[in-house]
Coordinates of C-alpha atoms in Angstrom, one line a residue:
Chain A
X1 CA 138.1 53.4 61.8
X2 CA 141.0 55.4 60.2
X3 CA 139.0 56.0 57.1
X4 CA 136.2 57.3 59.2
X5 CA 138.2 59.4 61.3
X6 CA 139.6 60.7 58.2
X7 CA 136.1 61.8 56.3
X8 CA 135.5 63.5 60.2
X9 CA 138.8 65.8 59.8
X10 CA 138.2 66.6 56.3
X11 CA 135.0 68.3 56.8
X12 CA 134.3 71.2 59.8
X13 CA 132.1 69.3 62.8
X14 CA 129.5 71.7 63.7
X15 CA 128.0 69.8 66.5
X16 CA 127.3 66.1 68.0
X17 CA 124.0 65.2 68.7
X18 CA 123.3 61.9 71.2
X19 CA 119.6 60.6 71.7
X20 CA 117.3 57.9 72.0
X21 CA 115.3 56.7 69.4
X22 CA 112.7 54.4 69.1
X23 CA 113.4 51.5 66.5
X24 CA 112.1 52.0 63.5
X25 CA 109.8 55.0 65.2
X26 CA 112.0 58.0 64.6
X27 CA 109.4 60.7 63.6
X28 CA 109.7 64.4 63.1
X29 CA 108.6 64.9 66.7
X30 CA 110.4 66.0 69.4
X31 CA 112.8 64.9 70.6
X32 CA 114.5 64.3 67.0
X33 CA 112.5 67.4 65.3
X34 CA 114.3 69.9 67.9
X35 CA 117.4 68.4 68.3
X36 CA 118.1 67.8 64.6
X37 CA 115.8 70.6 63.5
X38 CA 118.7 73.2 65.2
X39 CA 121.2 72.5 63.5
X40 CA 119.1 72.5 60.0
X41 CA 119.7 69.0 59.1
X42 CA 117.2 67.1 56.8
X43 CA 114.8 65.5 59.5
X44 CA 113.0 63.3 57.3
X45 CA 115.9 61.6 55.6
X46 CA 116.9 61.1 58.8
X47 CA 113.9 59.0 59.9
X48 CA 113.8 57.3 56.8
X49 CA 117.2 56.4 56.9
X50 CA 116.9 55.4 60.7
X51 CA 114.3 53.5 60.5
X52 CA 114.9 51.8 57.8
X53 CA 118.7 50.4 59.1
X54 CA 117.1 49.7 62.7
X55 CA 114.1 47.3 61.2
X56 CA 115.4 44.1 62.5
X57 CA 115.1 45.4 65.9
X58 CA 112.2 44.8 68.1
X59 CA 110.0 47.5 67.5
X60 CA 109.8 50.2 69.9
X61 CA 113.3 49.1 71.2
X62 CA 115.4 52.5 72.4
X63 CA 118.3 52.8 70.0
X64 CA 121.1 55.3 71.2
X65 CA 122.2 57.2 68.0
X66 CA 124.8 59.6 68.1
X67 CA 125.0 62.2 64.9
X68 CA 127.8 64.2 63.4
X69 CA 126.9 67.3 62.2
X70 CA 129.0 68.9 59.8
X71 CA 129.0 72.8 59.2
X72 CA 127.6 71.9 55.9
X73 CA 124.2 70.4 56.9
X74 CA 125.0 67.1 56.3
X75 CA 124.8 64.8 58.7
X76 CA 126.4 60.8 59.8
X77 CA 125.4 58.8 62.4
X78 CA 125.9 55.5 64.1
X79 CA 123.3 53.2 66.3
X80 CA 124.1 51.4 68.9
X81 CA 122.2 48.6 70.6
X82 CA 120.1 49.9 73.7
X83 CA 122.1 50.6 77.3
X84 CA 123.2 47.4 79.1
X85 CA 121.0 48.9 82.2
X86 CA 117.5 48.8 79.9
X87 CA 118.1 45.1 78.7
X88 CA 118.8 44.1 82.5
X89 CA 115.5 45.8 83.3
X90 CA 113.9 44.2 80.5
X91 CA 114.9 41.0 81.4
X92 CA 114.0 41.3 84.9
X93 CA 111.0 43.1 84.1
X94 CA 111.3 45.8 86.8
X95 CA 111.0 49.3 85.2
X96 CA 113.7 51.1 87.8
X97 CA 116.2 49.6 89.4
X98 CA 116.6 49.2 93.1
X99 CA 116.9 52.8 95.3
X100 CA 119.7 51.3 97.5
X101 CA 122.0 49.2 95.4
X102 CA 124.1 46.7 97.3
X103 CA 121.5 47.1 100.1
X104 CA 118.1 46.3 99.4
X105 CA 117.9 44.0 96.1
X106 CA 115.1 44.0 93.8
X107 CA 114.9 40.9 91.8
X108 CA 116.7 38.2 90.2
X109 CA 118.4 37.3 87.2
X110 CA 119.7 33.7 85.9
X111 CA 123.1 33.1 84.5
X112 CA 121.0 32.5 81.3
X113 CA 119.8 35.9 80.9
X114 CA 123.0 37.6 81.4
X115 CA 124.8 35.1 78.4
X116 CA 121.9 36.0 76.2
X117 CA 121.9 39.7 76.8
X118 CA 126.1 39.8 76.1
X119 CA 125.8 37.9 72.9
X120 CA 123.4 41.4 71.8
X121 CA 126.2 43.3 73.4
X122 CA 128.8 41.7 71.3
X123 CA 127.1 42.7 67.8
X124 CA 128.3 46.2 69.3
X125 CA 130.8 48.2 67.3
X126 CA 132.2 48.8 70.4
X127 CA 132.3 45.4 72.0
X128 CA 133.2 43.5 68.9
X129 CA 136.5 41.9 70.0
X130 CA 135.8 41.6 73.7
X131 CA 135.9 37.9 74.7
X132 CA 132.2 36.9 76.1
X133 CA 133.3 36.5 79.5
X134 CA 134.0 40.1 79.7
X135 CA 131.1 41.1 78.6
X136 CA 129.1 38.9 80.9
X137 CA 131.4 40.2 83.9
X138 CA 130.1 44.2 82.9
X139 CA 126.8 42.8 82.7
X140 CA 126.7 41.8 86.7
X141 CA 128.4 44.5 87.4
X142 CA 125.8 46.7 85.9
X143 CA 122.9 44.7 87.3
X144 CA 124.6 44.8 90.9
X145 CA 124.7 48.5 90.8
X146 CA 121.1 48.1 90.3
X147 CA 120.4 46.2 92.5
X148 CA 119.4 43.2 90.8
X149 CA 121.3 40.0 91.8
X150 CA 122.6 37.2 89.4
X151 CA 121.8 33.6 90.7
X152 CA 122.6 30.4 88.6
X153 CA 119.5 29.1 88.4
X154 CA 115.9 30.6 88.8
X155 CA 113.8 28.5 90.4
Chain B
X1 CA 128.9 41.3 57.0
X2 CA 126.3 41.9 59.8
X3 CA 127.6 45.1 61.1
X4 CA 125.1 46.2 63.9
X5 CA 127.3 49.7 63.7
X6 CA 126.6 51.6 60.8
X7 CA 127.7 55.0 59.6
X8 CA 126.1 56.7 57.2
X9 CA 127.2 59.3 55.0
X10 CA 123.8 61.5 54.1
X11 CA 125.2 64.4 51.8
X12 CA 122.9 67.0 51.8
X13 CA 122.2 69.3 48.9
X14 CA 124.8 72.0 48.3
X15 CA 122.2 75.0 50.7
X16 CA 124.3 78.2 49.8
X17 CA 122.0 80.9 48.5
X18 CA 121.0 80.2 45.4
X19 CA 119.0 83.5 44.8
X20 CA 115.6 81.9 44.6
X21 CA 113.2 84.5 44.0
X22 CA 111.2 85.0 47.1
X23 CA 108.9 87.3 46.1
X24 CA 106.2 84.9 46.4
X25 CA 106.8 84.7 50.3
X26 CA 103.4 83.9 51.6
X27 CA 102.8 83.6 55.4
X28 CA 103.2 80.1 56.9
X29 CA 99.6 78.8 56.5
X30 CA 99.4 75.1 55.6
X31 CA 96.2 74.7 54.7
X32 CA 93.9 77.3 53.7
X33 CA 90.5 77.0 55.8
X34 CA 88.7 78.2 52.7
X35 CA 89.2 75.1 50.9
X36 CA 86.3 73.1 50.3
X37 CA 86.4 69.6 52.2
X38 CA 84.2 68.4 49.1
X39 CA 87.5 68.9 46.8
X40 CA 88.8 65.4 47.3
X41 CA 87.3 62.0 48.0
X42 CA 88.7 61.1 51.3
X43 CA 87.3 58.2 53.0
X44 CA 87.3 57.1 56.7
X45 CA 87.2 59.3 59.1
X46 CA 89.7 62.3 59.1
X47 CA 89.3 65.1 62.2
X48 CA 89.8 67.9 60.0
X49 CA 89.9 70.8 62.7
X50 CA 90.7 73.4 60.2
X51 CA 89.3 76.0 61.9
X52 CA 92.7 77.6 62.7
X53 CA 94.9 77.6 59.7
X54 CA 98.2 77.7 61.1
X55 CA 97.4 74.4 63.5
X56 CA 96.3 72.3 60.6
X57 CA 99.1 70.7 60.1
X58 CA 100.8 70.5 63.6
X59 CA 99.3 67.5 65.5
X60 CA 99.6 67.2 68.9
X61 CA 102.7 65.3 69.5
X62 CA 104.4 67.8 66.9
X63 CA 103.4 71.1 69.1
X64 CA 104.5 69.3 71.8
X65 CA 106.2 71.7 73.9
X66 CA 110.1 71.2 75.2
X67 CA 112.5 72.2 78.0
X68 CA 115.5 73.8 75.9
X69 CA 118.4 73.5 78.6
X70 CA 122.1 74.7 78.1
X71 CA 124.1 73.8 80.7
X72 CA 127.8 74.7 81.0
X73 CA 130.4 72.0 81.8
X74 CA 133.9 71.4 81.9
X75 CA 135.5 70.4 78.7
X76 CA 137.2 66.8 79.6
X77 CA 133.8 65.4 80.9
X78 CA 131.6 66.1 78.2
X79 CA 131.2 62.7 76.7
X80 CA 130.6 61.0 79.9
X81 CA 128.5 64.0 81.1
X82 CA 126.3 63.5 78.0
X83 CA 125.8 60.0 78.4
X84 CA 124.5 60.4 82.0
X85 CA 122.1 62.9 80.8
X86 CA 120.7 60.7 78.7
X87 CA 120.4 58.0 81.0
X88 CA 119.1 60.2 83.7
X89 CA 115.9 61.6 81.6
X90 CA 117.1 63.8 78.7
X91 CA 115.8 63.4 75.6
X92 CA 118.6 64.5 73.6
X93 CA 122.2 66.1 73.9
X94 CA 124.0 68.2 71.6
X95 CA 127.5 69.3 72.0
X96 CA 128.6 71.7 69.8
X97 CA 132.1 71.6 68.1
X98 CA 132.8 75.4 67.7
X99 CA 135.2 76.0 70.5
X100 CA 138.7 77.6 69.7
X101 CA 141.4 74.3 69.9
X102 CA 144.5 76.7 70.6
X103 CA 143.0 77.5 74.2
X104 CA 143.7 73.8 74.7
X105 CA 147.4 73.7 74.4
X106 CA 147.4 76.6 77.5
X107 CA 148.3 74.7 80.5
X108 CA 146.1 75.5 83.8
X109 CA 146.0 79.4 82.5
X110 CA 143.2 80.1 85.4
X111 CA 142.6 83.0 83.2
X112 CA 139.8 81.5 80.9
X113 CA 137.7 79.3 82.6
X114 CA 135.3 79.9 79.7
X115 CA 137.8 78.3 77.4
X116 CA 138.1 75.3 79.5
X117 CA 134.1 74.7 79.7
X118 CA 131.3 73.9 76.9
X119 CA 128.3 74.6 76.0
X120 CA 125.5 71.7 75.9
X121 CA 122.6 71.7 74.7
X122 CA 120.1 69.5 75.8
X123 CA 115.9 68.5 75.6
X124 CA 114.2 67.4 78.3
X125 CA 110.3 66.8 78.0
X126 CA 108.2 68.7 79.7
X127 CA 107.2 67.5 83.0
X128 CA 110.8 66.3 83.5
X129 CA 112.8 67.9 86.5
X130 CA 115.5 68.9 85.0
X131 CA 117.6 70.3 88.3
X132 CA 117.5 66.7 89.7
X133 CA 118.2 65.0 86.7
X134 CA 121.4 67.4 86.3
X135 CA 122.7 66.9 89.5
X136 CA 122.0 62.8 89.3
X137 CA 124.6 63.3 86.1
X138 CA 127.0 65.1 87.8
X139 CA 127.4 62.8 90.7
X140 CA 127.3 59.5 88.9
X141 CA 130.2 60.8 86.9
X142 CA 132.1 62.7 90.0
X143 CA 131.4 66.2 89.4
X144 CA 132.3 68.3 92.2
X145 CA 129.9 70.7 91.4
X146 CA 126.5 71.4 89.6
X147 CA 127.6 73.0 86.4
X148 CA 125.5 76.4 85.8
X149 CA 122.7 75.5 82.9
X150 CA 119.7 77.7 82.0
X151 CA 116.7 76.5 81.1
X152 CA 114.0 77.6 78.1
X153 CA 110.8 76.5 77.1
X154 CA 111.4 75.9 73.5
X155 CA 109.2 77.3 70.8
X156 CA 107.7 74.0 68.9
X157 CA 107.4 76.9 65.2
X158 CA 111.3 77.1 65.9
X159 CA 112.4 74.2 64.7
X160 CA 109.2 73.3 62.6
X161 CA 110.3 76.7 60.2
X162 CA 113.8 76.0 60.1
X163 CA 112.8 72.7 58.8
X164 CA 110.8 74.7 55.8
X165 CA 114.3 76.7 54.5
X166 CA 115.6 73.5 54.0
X167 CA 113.5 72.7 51.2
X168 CA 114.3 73.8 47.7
X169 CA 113.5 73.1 44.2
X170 CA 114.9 69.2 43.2
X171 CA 115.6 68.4 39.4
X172 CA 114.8 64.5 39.5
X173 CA 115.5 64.3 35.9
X174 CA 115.5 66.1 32.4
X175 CA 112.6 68.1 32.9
X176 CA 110.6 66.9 36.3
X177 CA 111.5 69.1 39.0
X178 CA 109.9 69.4 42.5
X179 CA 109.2 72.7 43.5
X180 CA 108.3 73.8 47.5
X181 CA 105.0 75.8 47.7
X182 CA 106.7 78.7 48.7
X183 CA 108.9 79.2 46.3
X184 CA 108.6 79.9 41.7
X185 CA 109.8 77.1 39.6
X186 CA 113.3 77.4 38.4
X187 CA 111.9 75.9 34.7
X188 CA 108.7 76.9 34.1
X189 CA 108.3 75.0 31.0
X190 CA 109.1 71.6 33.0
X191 CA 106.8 69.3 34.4
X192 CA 107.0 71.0 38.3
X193 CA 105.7 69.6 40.7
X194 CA 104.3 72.0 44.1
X195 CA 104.9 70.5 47.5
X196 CA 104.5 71.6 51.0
X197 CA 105.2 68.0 52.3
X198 CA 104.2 69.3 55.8
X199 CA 105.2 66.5 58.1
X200 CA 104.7 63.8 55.7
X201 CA 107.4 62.1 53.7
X202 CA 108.6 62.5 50.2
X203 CA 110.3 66.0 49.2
X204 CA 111.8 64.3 46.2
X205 CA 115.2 64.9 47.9
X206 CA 115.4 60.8 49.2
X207 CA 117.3 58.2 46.7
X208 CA 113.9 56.6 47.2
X209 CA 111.3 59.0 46.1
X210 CA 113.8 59.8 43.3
X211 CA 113.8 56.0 42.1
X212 CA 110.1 55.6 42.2
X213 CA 109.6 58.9 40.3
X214 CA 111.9 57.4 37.6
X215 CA 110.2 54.4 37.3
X216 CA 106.9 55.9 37.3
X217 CA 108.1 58.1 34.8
X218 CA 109.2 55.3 32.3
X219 CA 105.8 52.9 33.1
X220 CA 103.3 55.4 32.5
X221 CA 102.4 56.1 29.6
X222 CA 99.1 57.8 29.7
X223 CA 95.5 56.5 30.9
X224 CA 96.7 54.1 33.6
X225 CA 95.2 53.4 36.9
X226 CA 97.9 54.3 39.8
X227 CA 98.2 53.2 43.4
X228 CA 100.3 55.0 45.7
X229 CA 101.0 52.9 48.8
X230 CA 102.5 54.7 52.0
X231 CA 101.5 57.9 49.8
X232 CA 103.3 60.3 52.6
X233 CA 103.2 64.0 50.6
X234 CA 101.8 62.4 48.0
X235 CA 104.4 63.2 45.7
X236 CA 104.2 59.8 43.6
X237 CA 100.2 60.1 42.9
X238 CA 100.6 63.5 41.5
X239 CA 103.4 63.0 39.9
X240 CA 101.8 60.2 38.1
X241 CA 98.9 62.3 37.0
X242 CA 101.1 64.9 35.5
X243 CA 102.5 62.3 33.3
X244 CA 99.0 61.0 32.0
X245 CA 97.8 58.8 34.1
X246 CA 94.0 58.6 34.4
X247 CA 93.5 58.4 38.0
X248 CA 95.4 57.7 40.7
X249 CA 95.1 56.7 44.5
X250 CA 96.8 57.6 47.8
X251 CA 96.8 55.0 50.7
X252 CA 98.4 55.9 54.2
X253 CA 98.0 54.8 57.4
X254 CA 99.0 58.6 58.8
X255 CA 96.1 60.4 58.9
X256 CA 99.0 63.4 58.6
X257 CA 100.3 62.6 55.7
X258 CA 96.6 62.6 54.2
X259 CA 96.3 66.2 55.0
X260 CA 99.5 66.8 53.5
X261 CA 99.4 64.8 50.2
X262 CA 95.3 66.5 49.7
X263 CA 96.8 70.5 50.4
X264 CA 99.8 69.0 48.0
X265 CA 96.8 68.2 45.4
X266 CA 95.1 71.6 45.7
X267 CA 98.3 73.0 44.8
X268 CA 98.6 71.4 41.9
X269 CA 95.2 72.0 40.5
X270 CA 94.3 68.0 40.4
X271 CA 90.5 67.7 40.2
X272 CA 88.4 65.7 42.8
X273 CA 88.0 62.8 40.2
X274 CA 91.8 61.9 39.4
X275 CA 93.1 61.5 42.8
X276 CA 91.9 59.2 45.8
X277 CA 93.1 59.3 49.0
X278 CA 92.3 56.4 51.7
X279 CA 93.5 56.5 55.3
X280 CA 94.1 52.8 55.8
X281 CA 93.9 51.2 59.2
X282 CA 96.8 50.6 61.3
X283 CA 97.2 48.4 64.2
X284 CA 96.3 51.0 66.7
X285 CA 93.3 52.0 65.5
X286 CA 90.0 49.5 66.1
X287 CA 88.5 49.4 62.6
X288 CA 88.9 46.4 60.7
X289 CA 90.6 46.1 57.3
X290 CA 87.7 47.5 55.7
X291 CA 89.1 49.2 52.1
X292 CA 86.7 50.5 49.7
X293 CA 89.3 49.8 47.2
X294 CA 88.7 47.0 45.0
X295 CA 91.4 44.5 44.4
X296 CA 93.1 43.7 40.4
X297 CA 92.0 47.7 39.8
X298 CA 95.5 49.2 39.0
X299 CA 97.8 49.2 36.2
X300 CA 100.7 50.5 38.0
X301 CA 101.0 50.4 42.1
X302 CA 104.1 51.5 43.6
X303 CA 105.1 51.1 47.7
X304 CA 107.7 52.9 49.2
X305 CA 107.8 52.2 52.6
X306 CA 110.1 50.0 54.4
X307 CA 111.2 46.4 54.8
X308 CA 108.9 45.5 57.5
X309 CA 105.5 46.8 56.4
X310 CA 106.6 45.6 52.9
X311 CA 107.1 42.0 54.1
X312 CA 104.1 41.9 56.2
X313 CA 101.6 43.6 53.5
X314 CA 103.0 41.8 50.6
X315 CA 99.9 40.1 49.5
X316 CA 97.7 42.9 50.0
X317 CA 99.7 45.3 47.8
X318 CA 100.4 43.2 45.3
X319 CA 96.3 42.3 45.2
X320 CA 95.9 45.5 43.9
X321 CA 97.4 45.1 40.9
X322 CA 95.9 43.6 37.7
X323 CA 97.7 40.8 36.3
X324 CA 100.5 41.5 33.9
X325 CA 100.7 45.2 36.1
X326 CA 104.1 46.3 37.5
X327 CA 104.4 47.0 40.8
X328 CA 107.5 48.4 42.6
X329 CA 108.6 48.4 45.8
X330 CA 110.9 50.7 47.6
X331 CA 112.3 52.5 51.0
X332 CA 115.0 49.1 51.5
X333 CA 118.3 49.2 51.6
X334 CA 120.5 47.3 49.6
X335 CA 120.9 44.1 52.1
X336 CA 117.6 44.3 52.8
X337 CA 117.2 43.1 48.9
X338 CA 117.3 39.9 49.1
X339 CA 114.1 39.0 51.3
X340 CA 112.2 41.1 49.8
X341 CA 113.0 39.5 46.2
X342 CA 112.6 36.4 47.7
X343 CA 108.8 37.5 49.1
X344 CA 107.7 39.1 46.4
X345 CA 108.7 36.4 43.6
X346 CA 105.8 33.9 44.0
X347 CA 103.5 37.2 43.1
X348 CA 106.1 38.8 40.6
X349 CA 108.2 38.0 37.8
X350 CA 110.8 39.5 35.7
X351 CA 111.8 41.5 38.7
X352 CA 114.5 44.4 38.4
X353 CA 116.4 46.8 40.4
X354 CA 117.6 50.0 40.5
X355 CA 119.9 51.5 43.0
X356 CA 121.1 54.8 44.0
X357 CA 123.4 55.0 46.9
X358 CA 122.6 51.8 49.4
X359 CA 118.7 52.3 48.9
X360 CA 116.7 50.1 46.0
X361 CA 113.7 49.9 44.0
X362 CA 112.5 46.6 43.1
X363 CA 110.2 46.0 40.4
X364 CA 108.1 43.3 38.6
X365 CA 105.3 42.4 36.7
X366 CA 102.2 40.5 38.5
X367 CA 102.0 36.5 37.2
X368 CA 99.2 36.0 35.7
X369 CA 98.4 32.1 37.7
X370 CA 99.4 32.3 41.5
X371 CA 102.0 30.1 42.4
X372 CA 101.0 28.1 45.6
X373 CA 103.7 28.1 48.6

């Protein structure tokens, strides 16, 4: 992370860019044709190079990237795995969550589902050296402030 | 080393003005409405509307219109700000870095609240309610307030033309440049190449479409039958036939990047006869896998895709290739190597690589015998 931080300081940040991409779909379309295009950056290199690092994800799968732009036009990024809230969903398969959370619960979700969706989480840069349980505990949180209620077992 | 984080250094070429002469600076039409359709051989159906010249090569999904919205916000919530934007229904959030780092060190000096706030830029689509969506972010991160934000629709040519400047000539090797349409070549004596790569891939600027134009380069050697697989611009099937070869064709399943790689062929005077483009089925459209291209045809195919469609179409690129042919494959990174080796090696031997940077071209010749799985 030091070395990183270093390459940031040594050349002038013109701007960060956060969005959701497809995996494997990044086109030069909007929402990435606009939001790159402004700040001149070389779109199609970035869809090739997206796409071609986010290949072993489902496709279709939202990716968050976030992109450094430097003054220079050039350009680094990093993806992360999709939002702990869109896995939850996806699991659950609701497509919003519930309108009063902690009132009026939508569906369910099994113990299982919530291990499986932390072991994703913990190929995150971000979540790398959090223990599991952690990770699971964020999980319910999350799906409780949906409104989506973890039970042991689904029957 | 499965590191699902990666950051990626993409330098771009050095842009200060180099005084290219723009004298030749022709109006932004893509495709010229008075060129013949009859020109090249392009089979399946295209929906050539070329009836309006500047439209030709802006689909629908490209001229899709925007919301543009900069909204003002405090300076210490940006990042969390951001991230609620996206989750509430932005498309995309841009923060910009430019802000003066000395106002930071004042403490609570009520005088600039300007200082203290920054601007974000943001893209919403269209039918989005962006006034909701705002206030949804402000409240799920504690904002007292609704921070002030202005919204614009945003002009599709903006962006599409500032893409164009980016373009310049590229000198692949000794000789072989790639030239944009707009602009003279910096070596006229050199084999130059004219692109207007429209929305299609392949500028010459990508590691990628550098490696396959090397390796073209060194395997043809005049007369040779070329397939261009995932042809994009078209870059590697002209390129081909400026170094000899007989004929080449262009495969893609974009009907896009068809447009672009037969406007790219009118610009450099390629006759109906030498190139060949085919829009090949993808999964979304109905039509079978009907190809009026006949398999063991070429001496030379090259792909340069990436590691998915290059797995799954394995077979069916490498059946275009007569035996003893090379055929190279490309758009995979570096650990994506080794499964592609290992899928391509019961159709190709003496394989080789070539890297520049973390991407790789992979290349062998076809076996004569099949070995069986």
């Amino acid at each position: 992370m030091a070395a990183a931080k270093e390459i940031l300081l040594r050349r002038p940040v013109a701007a960060t860019i956060r969005l959701t991409v497809p995996a494997g779909g990044a086109r030069p379309a909007p929402p990435v044709g606009p939001a790159l295009g402004q700040y001149r950056l070389n779109l199609m290199a970035f869809c090739k190079d997206f796409n071609a690092r986010t290949q072993k994800y489902k496709p279709d799968t939202p990716m968050a990237v976030t992109i450094t732009a430097f003054k220079d036009n050039s350009f680094e990024f990093t993806v992360k795995s999709p939002s702990v809230s869109w896995y939850v969903k996806k699991a659950a398969g609701v497509d919003k969550g519930s309108t009063r959370p902690g009132h009026l619960t939508v569906t369910t979700l099994s113990v299982r589902h919530v291990y499986e969706i932390a072991k994703v989480k913990q190929t995150d840069p971000f979540c790398q050296y959090m223990p599991l349980e952690s990770i699971c505990k964020s999980i319910i949180g999350t799906a409780n402030s949906m409104g989506i209620k973890i039970v042991q077992d689904l029957e | 080393m499965l590191a699902r984080n990666f950051i990626k250094h993409i330098p771009c070429k050095n842009l200060s003005r180099h005084h290219i002469l723009r004298d030749r600076v022709r109006p932004l039409i893509f495709f010229t409405s008075s060129t013949p359709q009859s020109s090249f051989s392009i089979s399946a159906s295209l929906s050539t509307s070329s009836s309006s010249s500047s439209s030709c090569f802006t689909d629908e999904s490209f001229a899709a219109p925007y919301l543009s919205v900069r909204i003002h916000c405090p300076k210490h919530v940006v990042d969390p700000f951001s991230e609620a934007l996206l989750c509430f229904g932005a498309s995309s959030v841009a923060v910009d870095e430019d802000i003066k780092e000395e106002d930071d060190k004042d403490a609570a000096s009520g005088s600039s609240i300007a200082s203290k706030e920054i601007c974000i830029e943001s893209i919403f689509p269209v039918h989005e309610e962006v006034k909701m969506c705002i206030s949804q972010a402000a409240n799920s991160i504690g904002l007292k307030e609704i921070p002030k934000f202005k919204v614009e629709m945003g002009d599709e040519q903006d962006w599409i033309t500032k893409n164009q400047d980016l373009f310049q000539p590229v000198e692949i090797a000794e000789r072989l440049w790639i030239v944009p349409e707009w602009t003279s070549p910096p070596v006229p004596e050199a084999v130059n190449i004219i692109l207007n790569p429209g929305f299609a891939f392949g500028t010459g600027e990508h590691p990628t479409t550098k490696l396959c134009l090397l390796l073209l380069q060194s395997l043809i050697k005049g007369g040779e039958a070329f397939l261009d697989y995932g042809t994009g611009s078209g870059i590697l099937a002209i390129a081909s036939l400026k170094f000899g070869a007989a004929s080449s064709v262009g495969v893609d399943i974009d009907p896009l990047a068809i447009k672009s790689a037969s406007h790219n062929a009118a610009l450099n005077n390629i006759p109906l006869e030498k190139l060949e483009l085919h829009l090949a089925p993808s999964e979304n459209s109905s039509s079978g896998r009907e190809m009026s291209l006949q398999k063991e045809q070429f001496d030379v195919v090259i792909a340069n895709i990436l590691l998915n469609p290059v797995m799954e179409l394995a077979d069916h690129i490498v059946s275009f290739a007569k035996p003893g042919a090379t055929t190279g494959i490309s758009g995979i990174l570096s650990e994506q190597l080794p499964n592609v080796k290992e899928r391509y090696s019961p159709f190709l031997e003496n394989i080789s690589t070539a890297t520049i940077g973390d991407w790789v071209c992979m290349s062998g010749t076809k076996r004569g015998e099949f070995i069986d799985n």
